[in-house]
Short mmCIF file of C-alpha atoms in Angstrom, two decimals:
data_model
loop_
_atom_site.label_atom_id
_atom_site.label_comp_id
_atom_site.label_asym_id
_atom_site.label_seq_id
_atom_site.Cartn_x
_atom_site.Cartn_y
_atom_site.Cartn_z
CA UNK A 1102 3.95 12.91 1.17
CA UNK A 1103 6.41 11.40 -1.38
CA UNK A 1104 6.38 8.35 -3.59
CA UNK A 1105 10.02 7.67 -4.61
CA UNK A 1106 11.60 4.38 -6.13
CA UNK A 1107 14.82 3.12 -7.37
CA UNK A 1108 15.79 -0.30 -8.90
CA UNK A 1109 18.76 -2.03 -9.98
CA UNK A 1110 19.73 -4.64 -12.44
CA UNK A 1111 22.94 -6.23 -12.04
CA UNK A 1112 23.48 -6.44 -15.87
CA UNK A 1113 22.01 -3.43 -17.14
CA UNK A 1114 21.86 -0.63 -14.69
CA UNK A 1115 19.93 1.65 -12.53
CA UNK A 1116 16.05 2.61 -12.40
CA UNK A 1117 15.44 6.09 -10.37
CA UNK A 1118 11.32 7.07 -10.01
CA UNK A 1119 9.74 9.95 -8.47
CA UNK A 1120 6.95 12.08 -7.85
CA UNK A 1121 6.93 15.88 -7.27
CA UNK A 1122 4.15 16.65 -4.86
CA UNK A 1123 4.56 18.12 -1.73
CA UNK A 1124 2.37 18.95 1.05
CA UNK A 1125 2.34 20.95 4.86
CA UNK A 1126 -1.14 20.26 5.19
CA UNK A 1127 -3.91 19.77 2.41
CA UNK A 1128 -4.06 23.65 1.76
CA UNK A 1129 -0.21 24.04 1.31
CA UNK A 1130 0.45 21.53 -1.52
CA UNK A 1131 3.77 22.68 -3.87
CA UNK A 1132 5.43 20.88 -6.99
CA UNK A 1133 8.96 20.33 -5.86
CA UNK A 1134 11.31 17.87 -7.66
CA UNK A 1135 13.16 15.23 -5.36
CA UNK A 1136 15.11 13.91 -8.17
CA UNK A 1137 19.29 15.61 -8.32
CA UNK A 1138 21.86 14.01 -10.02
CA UNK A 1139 25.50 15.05 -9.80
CA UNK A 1140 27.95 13.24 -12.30
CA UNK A 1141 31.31 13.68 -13.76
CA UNK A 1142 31.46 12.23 -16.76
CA UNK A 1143 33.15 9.23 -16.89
CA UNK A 1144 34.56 8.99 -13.67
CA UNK A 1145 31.21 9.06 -11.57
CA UNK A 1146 27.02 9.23 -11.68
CA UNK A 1147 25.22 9.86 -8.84
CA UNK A 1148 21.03 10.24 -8.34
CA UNK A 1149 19.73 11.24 -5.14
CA UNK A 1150 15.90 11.01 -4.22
CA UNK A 1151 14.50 12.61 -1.38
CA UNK A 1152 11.36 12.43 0.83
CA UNK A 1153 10.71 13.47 4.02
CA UNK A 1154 10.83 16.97 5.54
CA UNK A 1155 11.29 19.55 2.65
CA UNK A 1156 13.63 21.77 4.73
CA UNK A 1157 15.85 19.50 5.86
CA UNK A 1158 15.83 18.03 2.11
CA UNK A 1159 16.47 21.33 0.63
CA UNK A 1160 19.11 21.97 3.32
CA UNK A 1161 21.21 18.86 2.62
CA UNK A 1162 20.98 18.96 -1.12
CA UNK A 1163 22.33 22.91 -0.79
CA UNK A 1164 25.47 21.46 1.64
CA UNK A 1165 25.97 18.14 -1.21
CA UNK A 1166 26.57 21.34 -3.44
CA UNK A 1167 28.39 23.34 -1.18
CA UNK A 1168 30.78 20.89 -0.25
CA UNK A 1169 31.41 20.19 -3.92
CA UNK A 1170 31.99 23.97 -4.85
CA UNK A 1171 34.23 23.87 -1.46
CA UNK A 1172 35.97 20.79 -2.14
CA UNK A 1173 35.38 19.73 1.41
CA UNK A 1174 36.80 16.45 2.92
CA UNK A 1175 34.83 14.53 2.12
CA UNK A 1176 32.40 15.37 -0.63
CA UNK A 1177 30.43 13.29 -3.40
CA UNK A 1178 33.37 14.07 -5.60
CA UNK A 1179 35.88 12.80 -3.55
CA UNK A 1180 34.48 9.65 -1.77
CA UNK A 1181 35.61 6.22 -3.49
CA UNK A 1182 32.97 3.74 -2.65
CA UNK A 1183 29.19 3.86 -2.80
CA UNK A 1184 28.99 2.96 0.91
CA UNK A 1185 31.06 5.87 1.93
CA UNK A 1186 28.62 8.15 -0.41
CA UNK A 1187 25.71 7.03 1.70
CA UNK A 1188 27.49 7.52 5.14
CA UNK A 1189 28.70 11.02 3.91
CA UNK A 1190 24.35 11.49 3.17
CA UNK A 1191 23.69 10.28 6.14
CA UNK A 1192 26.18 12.57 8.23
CA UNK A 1193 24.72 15.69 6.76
CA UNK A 1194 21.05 14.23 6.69
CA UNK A 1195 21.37 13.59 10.56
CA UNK A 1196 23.32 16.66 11.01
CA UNK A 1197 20.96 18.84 9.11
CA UNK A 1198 18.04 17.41 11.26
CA UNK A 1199 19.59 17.97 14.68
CA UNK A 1200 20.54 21.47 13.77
CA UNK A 1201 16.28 22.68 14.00
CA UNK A 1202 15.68 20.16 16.62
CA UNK A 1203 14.68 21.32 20.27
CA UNK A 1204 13.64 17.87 21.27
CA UNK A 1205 10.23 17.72 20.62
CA UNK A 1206 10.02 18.72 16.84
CA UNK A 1207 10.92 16.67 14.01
CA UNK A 1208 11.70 17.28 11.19
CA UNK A 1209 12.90 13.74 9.52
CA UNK A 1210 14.21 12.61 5.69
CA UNK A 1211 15.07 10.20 3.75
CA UNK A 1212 17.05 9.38 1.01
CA UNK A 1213 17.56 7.02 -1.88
CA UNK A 1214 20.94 7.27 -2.99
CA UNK A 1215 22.32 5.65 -6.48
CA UNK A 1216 25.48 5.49 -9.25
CA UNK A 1217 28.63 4.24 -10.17
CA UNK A 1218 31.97 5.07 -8.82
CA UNK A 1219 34.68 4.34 -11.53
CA UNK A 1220 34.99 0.64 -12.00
CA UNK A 1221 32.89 0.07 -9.08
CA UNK A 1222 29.73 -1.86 -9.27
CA UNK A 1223 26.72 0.41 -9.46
CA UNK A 1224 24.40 0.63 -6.00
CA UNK A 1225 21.75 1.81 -4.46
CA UNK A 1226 21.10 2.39 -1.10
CA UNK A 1227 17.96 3.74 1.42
CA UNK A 1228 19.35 6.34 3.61
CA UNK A 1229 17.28 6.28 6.92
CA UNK A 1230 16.61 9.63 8.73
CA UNK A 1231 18.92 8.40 11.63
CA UNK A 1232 21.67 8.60 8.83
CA UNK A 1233 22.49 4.53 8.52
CA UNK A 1234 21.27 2.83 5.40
CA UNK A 1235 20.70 -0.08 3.78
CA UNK A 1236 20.97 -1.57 0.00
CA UNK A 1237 19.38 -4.04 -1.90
CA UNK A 1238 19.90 -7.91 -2.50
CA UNK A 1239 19.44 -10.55 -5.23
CA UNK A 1240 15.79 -10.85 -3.92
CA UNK A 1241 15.29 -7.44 -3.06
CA UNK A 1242 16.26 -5.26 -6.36
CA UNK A 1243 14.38 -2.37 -5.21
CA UNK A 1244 14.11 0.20 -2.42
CA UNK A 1245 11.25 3.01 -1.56
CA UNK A 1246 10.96 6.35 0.15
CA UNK A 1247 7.64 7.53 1.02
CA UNK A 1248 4.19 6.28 0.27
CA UNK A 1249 5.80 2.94 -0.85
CA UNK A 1250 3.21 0.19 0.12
CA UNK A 1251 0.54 1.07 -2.73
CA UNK A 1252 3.17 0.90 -5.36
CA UNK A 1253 4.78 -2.11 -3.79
CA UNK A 1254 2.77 -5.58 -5.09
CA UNK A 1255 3.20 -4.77 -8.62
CA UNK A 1256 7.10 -4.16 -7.79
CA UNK A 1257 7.12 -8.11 -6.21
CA UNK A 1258 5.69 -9.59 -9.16
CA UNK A 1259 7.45 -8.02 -11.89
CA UNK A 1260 11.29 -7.44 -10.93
CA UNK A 1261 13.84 -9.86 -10.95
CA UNK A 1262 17.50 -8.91 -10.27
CA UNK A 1263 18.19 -9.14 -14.38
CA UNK A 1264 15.07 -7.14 -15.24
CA UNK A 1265 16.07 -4.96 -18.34
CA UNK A 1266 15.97 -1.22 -17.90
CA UNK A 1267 13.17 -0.92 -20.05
CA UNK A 1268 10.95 -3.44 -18.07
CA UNK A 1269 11.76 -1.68 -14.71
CA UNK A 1270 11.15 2.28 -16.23
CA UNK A 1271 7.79 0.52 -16.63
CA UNK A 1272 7.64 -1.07 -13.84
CA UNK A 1273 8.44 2.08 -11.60
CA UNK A 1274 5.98 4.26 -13.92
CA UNK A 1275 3.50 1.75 -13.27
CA UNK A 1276 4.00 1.40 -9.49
CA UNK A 1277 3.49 5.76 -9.37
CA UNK A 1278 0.39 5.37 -11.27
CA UNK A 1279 -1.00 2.53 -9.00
CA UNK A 1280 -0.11 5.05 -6.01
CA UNK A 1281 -1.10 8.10 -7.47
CA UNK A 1282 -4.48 6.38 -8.33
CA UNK A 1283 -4.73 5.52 -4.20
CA UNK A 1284 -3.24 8.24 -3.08
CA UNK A 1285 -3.77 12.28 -3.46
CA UNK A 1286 -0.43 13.64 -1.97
CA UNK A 1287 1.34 11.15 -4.28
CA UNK A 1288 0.89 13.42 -7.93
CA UNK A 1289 3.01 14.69 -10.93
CA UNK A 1290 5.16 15.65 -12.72
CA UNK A 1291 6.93 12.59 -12.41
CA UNK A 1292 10.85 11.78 -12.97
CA UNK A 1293 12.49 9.30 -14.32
CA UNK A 1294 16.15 8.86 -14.90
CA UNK A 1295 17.79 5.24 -15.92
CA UNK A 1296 21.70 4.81 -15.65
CA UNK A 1297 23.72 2.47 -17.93
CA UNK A 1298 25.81 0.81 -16.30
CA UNK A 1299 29.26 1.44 -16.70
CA UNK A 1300 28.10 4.51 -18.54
CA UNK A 1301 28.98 6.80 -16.15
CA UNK A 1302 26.97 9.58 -17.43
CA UNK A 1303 23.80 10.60 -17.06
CA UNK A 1304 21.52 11.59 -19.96
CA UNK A 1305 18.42 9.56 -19.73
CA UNK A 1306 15.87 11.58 -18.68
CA UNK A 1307 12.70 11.73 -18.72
CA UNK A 1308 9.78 14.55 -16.58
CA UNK A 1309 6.27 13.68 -17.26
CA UNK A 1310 3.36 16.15 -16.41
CA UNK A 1311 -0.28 15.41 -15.39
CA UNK A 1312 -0.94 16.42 -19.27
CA UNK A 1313 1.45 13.74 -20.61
CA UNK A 1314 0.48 11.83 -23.37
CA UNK A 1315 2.32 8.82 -22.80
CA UNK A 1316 1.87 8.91 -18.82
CA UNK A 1317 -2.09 8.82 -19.53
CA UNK A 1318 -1.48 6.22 -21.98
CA UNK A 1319 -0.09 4.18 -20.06
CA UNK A 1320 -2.22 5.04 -17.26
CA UNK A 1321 -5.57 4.14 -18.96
CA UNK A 1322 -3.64 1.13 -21.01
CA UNK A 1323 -3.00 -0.29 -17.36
CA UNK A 1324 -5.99 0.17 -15.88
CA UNK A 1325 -7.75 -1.41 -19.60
CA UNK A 1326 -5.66 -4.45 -19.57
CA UNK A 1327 -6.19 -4.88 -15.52
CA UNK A 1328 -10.17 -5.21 -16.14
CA UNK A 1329 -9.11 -7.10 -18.70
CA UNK A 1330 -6.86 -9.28 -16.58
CA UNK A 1331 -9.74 -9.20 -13.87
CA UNK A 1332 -12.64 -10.69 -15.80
CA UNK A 1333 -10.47 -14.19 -16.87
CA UNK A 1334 -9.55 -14.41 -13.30
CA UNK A 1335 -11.29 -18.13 -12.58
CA UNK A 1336 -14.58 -17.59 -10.69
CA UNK A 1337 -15.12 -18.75 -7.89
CA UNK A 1338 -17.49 -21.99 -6.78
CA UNK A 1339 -20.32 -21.88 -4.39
CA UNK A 1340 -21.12 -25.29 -2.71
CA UNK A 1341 -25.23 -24.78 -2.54
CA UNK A 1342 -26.27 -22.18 0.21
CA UNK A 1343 -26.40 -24.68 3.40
CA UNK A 1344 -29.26 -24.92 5.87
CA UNK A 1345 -27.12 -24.43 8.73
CA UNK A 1346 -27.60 -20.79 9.84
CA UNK A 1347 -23.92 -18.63 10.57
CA UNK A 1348 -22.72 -18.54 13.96
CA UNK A 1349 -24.64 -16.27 16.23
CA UNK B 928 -1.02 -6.53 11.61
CA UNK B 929 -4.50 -7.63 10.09
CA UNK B 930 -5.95 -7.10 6.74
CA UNK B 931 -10.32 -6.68 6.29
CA UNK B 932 -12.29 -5.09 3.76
CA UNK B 933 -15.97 -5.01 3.14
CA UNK B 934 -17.32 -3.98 -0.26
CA UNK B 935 -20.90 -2.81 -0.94
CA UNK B 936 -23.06 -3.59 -4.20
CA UNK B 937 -25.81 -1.23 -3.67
CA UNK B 938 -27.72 -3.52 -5.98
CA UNK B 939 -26.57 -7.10 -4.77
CA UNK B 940 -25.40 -7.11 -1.17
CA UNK B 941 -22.26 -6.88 0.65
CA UNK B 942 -19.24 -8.83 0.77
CA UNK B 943 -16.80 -9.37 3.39
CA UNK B 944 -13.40 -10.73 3.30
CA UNK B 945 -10.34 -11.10 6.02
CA UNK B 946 -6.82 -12.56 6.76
CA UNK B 947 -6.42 -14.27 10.02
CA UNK B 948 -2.74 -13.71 10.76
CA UNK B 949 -1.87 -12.02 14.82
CA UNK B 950 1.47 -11.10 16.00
CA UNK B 951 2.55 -9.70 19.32
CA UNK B 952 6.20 -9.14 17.85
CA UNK B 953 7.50 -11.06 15.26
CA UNK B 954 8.43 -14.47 17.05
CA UNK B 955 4.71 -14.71 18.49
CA UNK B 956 2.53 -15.03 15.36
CA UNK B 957 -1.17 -16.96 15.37
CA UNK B 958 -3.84 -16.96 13.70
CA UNK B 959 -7.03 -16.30 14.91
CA UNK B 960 -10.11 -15.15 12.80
CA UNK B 961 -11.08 -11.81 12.56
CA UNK B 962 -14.73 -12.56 11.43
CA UNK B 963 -17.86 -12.70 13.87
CA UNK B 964 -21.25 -13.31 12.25
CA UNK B 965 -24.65 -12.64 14.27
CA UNK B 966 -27.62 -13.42 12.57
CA UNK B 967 -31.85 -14.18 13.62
CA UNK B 968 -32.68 -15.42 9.96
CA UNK B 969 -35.30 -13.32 8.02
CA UNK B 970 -35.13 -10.67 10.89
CA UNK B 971 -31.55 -9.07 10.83
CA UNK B 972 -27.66 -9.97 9.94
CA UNK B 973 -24.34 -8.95 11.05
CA UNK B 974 -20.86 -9.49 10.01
CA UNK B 975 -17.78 -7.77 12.17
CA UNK B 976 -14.57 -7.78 11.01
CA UNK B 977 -11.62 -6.62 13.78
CA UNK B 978 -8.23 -5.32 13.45
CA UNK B 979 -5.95 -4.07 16.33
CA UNK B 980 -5.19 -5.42 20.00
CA UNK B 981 -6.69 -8.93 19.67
CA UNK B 982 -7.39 -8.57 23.93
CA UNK B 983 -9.36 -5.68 22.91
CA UNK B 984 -10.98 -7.00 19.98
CA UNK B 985 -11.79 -10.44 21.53
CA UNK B 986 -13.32 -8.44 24.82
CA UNK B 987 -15.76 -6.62 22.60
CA UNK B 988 -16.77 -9.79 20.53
CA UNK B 989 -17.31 -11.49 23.70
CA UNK B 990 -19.17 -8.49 25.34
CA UNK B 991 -21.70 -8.49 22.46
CA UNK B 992 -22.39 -12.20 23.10
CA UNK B 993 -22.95 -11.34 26.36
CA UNK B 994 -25.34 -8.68 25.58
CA UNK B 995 -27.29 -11.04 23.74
CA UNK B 996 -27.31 -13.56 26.25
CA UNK B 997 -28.75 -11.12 29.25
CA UNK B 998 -30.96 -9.03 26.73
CA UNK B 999 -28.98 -6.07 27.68
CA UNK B 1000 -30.57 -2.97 26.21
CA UNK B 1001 -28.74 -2.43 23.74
CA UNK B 1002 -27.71 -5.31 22.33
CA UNK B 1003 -26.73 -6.10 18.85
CA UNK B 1004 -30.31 -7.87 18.37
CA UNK B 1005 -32.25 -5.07 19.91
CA UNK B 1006 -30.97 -2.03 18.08
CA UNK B 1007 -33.25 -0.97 15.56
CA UNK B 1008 -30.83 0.42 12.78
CA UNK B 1009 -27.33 0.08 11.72
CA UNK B 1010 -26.20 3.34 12.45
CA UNK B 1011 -27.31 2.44 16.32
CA UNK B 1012 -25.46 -0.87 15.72
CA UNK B 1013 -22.50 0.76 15.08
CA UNK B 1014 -22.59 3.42 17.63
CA UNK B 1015 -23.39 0.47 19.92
CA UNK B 1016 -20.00 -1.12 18.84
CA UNK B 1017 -18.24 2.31 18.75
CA UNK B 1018 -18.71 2.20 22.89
CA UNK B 1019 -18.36 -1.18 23.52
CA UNK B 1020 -14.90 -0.54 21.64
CA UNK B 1021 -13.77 2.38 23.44
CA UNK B 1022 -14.95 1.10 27.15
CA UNK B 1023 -12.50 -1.83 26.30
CA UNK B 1024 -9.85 -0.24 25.10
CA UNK B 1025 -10.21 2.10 28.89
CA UNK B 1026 -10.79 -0.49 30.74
CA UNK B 1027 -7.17 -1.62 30.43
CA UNK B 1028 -5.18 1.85 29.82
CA UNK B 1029 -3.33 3.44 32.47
CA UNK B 1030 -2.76 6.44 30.51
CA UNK B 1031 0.24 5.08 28.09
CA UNK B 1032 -0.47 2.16 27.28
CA UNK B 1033 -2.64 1.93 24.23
CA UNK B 1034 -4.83 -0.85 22.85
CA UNK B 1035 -6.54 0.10 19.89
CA UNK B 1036 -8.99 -1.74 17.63
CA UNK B 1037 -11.34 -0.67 14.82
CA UNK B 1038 -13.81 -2.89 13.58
CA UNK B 1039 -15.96 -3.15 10.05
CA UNK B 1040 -20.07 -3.63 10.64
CA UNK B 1041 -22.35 -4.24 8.16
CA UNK B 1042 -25.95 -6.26 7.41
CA UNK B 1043 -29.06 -5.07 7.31
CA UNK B 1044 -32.03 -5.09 9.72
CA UNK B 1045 -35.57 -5.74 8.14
CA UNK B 1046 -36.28 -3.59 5.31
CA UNK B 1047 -33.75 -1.17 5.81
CA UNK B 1048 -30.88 -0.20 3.24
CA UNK B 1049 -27.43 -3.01 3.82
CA UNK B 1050 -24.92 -0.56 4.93
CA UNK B 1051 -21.58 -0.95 5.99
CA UNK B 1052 -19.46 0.97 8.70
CA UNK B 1053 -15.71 1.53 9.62
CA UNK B 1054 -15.46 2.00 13.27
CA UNK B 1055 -12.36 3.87 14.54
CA UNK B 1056 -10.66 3.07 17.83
CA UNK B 1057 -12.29 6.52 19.09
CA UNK B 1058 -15.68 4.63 18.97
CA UNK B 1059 -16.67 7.43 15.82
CA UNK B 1060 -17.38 5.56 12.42
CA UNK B 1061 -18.04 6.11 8.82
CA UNK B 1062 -19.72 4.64 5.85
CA UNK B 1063 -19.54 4.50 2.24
CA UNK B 1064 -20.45 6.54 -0.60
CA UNK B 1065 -20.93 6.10 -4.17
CA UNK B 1066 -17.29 7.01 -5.03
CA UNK B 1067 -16.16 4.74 -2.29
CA UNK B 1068 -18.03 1.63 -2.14
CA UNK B 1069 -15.84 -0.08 0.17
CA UNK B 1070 -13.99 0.14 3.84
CA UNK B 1071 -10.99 -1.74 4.81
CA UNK B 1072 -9.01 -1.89 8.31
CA UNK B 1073 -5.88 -3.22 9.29
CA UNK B 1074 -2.72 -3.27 6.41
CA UNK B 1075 -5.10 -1.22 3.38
CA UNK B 1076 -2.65 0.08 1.61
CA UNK B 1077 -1.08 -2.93 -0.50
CA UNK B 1078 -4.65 -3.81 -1.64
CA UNK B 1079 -6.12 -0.84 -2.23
CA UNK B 1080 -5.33 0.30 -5.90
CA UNK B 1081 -7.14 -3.08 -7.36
CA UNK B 1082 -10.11 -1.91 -5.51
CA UNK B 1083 -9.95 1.71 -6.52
CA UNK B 1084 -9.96 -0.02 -10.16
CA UNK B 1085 -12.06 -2.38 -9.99
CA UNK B 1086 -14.89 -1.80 -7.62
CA UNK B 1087 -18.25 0.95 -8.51
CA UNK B 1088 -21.29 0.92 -6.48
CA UNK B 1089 -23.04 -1.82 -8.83
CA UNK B 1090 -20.62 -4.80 -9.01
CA UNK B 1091 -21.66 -7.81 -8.77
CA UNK B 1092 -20.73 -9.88 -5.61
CA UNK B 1093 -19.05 -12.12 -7.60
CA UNK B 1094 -16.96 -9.65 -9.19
CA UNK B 1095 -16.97 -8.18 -5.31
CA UNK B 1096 -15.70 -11.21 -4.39
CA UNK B 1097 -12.78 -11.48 -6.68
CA UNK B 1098 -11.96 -7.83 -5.81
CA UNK B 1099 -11.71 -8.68 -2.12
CA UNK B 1100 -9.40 -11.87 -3.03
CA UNK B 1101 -7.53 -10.32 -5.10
CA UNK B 1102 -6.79 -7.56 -3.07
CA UNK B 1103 -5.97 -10.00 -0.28
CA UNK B 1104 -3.80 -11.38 -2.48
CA UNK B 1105 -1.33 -8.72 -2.77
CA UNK B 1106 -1.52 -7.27 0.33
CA UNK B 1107 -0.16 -11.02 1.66
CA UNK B 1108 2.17 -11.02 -1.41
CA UNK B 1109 3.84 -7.78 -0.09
CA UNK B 1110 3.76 -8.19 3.32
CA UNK B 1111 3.99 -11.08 6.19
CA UNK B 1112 2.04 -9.51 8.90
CA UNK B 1113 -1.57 -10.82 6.61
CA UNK B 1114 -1.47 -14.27 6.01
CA UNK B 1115 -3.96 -17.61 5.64
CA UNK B 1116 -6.59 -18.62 5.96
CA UNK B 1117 -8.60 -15.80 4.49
CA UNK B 1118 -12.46 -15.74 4.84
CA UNK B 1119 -15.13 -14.56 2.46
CA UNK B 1120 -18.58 -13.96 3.58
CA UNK B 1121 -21.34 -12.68 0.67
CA UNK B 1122 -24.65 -10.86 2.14
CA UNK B 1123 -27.42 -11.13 -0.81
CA UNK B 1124 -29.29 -8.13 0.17
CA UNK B 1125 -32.51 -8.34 1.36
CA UNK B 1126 -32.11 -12.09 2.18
CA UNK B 1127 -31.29 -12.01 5.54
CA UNK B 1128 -29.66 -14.94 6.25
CA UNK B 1129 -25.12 -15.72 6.33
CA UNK B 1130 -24.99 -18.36 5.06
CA UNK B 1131 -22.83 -18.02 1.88
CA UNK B 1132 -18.74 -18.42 4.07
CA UNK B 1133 -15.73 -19.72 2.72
CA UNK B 1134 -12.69 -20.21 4.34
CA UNK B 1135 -9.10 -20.57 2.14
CA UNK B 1136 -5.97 -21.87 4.43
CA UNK B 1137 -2.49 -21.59 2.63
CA UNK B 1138 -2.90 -24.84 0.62
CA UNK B 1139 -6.59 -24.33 -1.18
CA UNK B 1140 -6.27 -25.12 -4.42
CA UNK B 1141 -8.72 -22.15 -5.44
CA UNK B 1142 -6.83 -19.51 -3.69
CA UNK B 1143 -3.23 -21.11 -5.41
CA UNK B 1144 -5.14 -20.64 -8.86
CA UNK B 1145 -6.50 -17.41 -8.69
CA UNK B 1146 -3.16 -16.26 -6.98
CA UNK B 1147 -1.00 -17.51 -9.91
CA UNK B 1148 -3.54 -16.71 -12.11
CA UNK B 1149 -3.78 -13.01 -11.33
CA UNK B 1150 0.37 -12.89 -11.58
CA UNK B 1151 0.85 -14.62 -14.87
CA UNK B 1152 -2.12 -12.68 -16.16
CA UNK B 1153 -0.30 -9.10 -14.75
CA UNK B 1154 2.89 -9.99 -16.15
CA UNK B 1155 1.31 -10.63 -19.20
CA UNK B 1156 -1.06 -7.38 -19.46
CA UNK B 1157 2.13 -5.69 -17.95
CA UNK B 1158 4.32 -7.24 -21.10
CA UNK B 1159 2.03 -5.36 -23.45
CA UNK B 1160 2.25 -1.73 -22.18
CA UNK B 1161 3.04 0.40 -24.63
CA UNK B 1162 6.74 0.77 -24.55
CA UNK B 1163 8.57 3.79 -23.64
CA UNK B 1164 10.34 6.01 -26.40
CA UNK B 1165 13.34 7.68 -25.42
CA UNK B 1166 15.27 10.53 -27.50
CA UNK B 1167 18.33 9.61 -28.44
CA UNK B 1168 20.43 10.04 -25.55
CA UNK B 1169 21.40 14.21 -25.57
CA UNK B 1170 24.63 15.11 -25.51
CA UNK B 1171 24.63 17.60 -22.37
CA UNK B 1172 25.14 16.33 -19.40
CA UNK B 1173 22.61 16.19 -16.06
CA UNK B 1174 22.14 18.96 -13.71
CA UNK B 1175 25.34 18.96 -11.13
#
């Protein structure tokens, strides 16, 4: 499986997370990165995440390039709007999956697409493997690919829509931790890229390995102050054990 | 969906916890509890927790009453260890879910056992909708059923084979906690039950609907105290931002 995360803050910027373990089966596990960007600087940033099916990943990354090099119609270089980015993924990410379908395999992706086109406002969206997508809203600043539910709680209590881009690099790094903690085919190195808005260039980024310093920091900081957190939780009162047996 | 969990103190006891939310599609929603207690004071005690079909889970709850009532052989108050208990409830489970399948239509439940009988060791048991079931271990002191994803990384921190059922207990709530926090299939009321080992008797329940004031303290509790441990992470250093450009 996958863990992958993205976040946006209207005033600050973009938030891209993800892991790099993949898996066909728990004796064919590989370190892949799902994280590509593809900018031109000043004019437009994109980050794509991917999860899912690693051929049909692989295989629409390879025709994002192609159709670049080729200066097909259309291509991430030529679309003008977010939305029509995310239909153009969807096209080839549906496309790509029919092509090694017979009808009974399947070999499904997904995709979290982000960046800035121009003046635009920056986006994110969730490409679905059926190709539509969706993006987020003032109380939904986030989207997930993959193992997304153990990451997710800490994600609802800490984001906002104004949450600075240092709060949600945290936030994200914290949210892989949590599901790399519950989960084995969630693991490292782990990515993270943030986008300035307006910027339109990418430069910060960041790969952390299981032998990180800061990534166990962080890790065992975390799981410190969470025991910590824990024990001043208020306890909890017992009326007297009653006489009255339990239902039978 | 349905969120349970039982935790075991190998010391102390065993504590169980679940939500009480049912939906057949989301404009038919209930709530129903998910906890069945069956106990003959000083002589044996059961807790089941259920998740799945509630027509399935209901028919087996009913057909161990029923047992009881004719003395069937077996019956949840003649088997003579847990492991038959649970094998016992593995086939009342599966006859049920047959009983009402014409080949495609599936209604699944799994179910969490666990008490003690006599002297025997308190155990707990996860049974699966195949009627098969496991236990715990000392690395996993805990089983949960239903939506056990959301709540699963405060266990995996929190819980070793010797906490305390208090400390169980908070575990459990907290868990609950986020899972409902994250998603609206688990909601109120949420029961606790606490087994003191060796003691034989249920009679330690609680029962939280949406407006306890306990459950509203330790719930805004736990998130001003995350935010807060989360506020004193050790921040993130980034290089100053390079000067070549991301991968295109």
């Amino acid at each position: 499986m996958t863990y992958c995360l993205a976040i946006i803050s209207v005033d600050a910027g973009l938030v891209f997370c993800s892991d790099s373990r993949t898996n066909a089966g728990i004796d064919q596990v590989s370190t892949y990165s799902k994280m590509y960007s593809f900018c031109v600087e000043g004019e437009r940033s994109f980050v794509v995440l991917s999860a899912g099916n690693l051929a049909t990943t692989q295989g629409v990354i390879a025709k994002i390039k192609r159709d670049i090099r080729d200066n097909a119609n259309p291509n991430l270089l030529s679309v003008t709007t977010m939305v029509d980015a995310a239909d153009y993924l969807g096209d080839l990410s549906h496309a790509q999956q029919q092509k090694h379908t017979d009808g009974s395999a399947i070999f499904e992706a997904s995709f979290i697409l982000g960046g800035q086109i121009g003046g635009d406002r920056h986006e994110i969206h969730l490409i679905y493997p059926a190709g539509n997508h969706i993006t987020t809203s003032k109380d939904t600043p986030y989207l997930q690919i993959g193992e997304s539910k153990y990451g997710k709680p800490i994600l609802d209590r800490i984001l906002t829509p104004t949450t600075s881009l240092e709060t949600a690099s945290l936030a994200a790094l914290v949210s892989m931790d949590s599901t790399m903690r519950s989960n084995l085919t969630v693991g490292p190195p782990i990515e993270l890229m943030l986008y300035e808005k307006d910027s339109l260039q990418l430069n910060r980024h960041q790969r952390f390995d299981a032998r990180n310093e800061y990534l166990k920091q962080l890790s065992s900081s975390w799981e410190n102050k969470l025991s910590q957190a824990f024990n001043e939780l208020p306890p909890l009162a017992w009326p007297a054990p009653s006489d009255e047996s339990a239902d039978q």
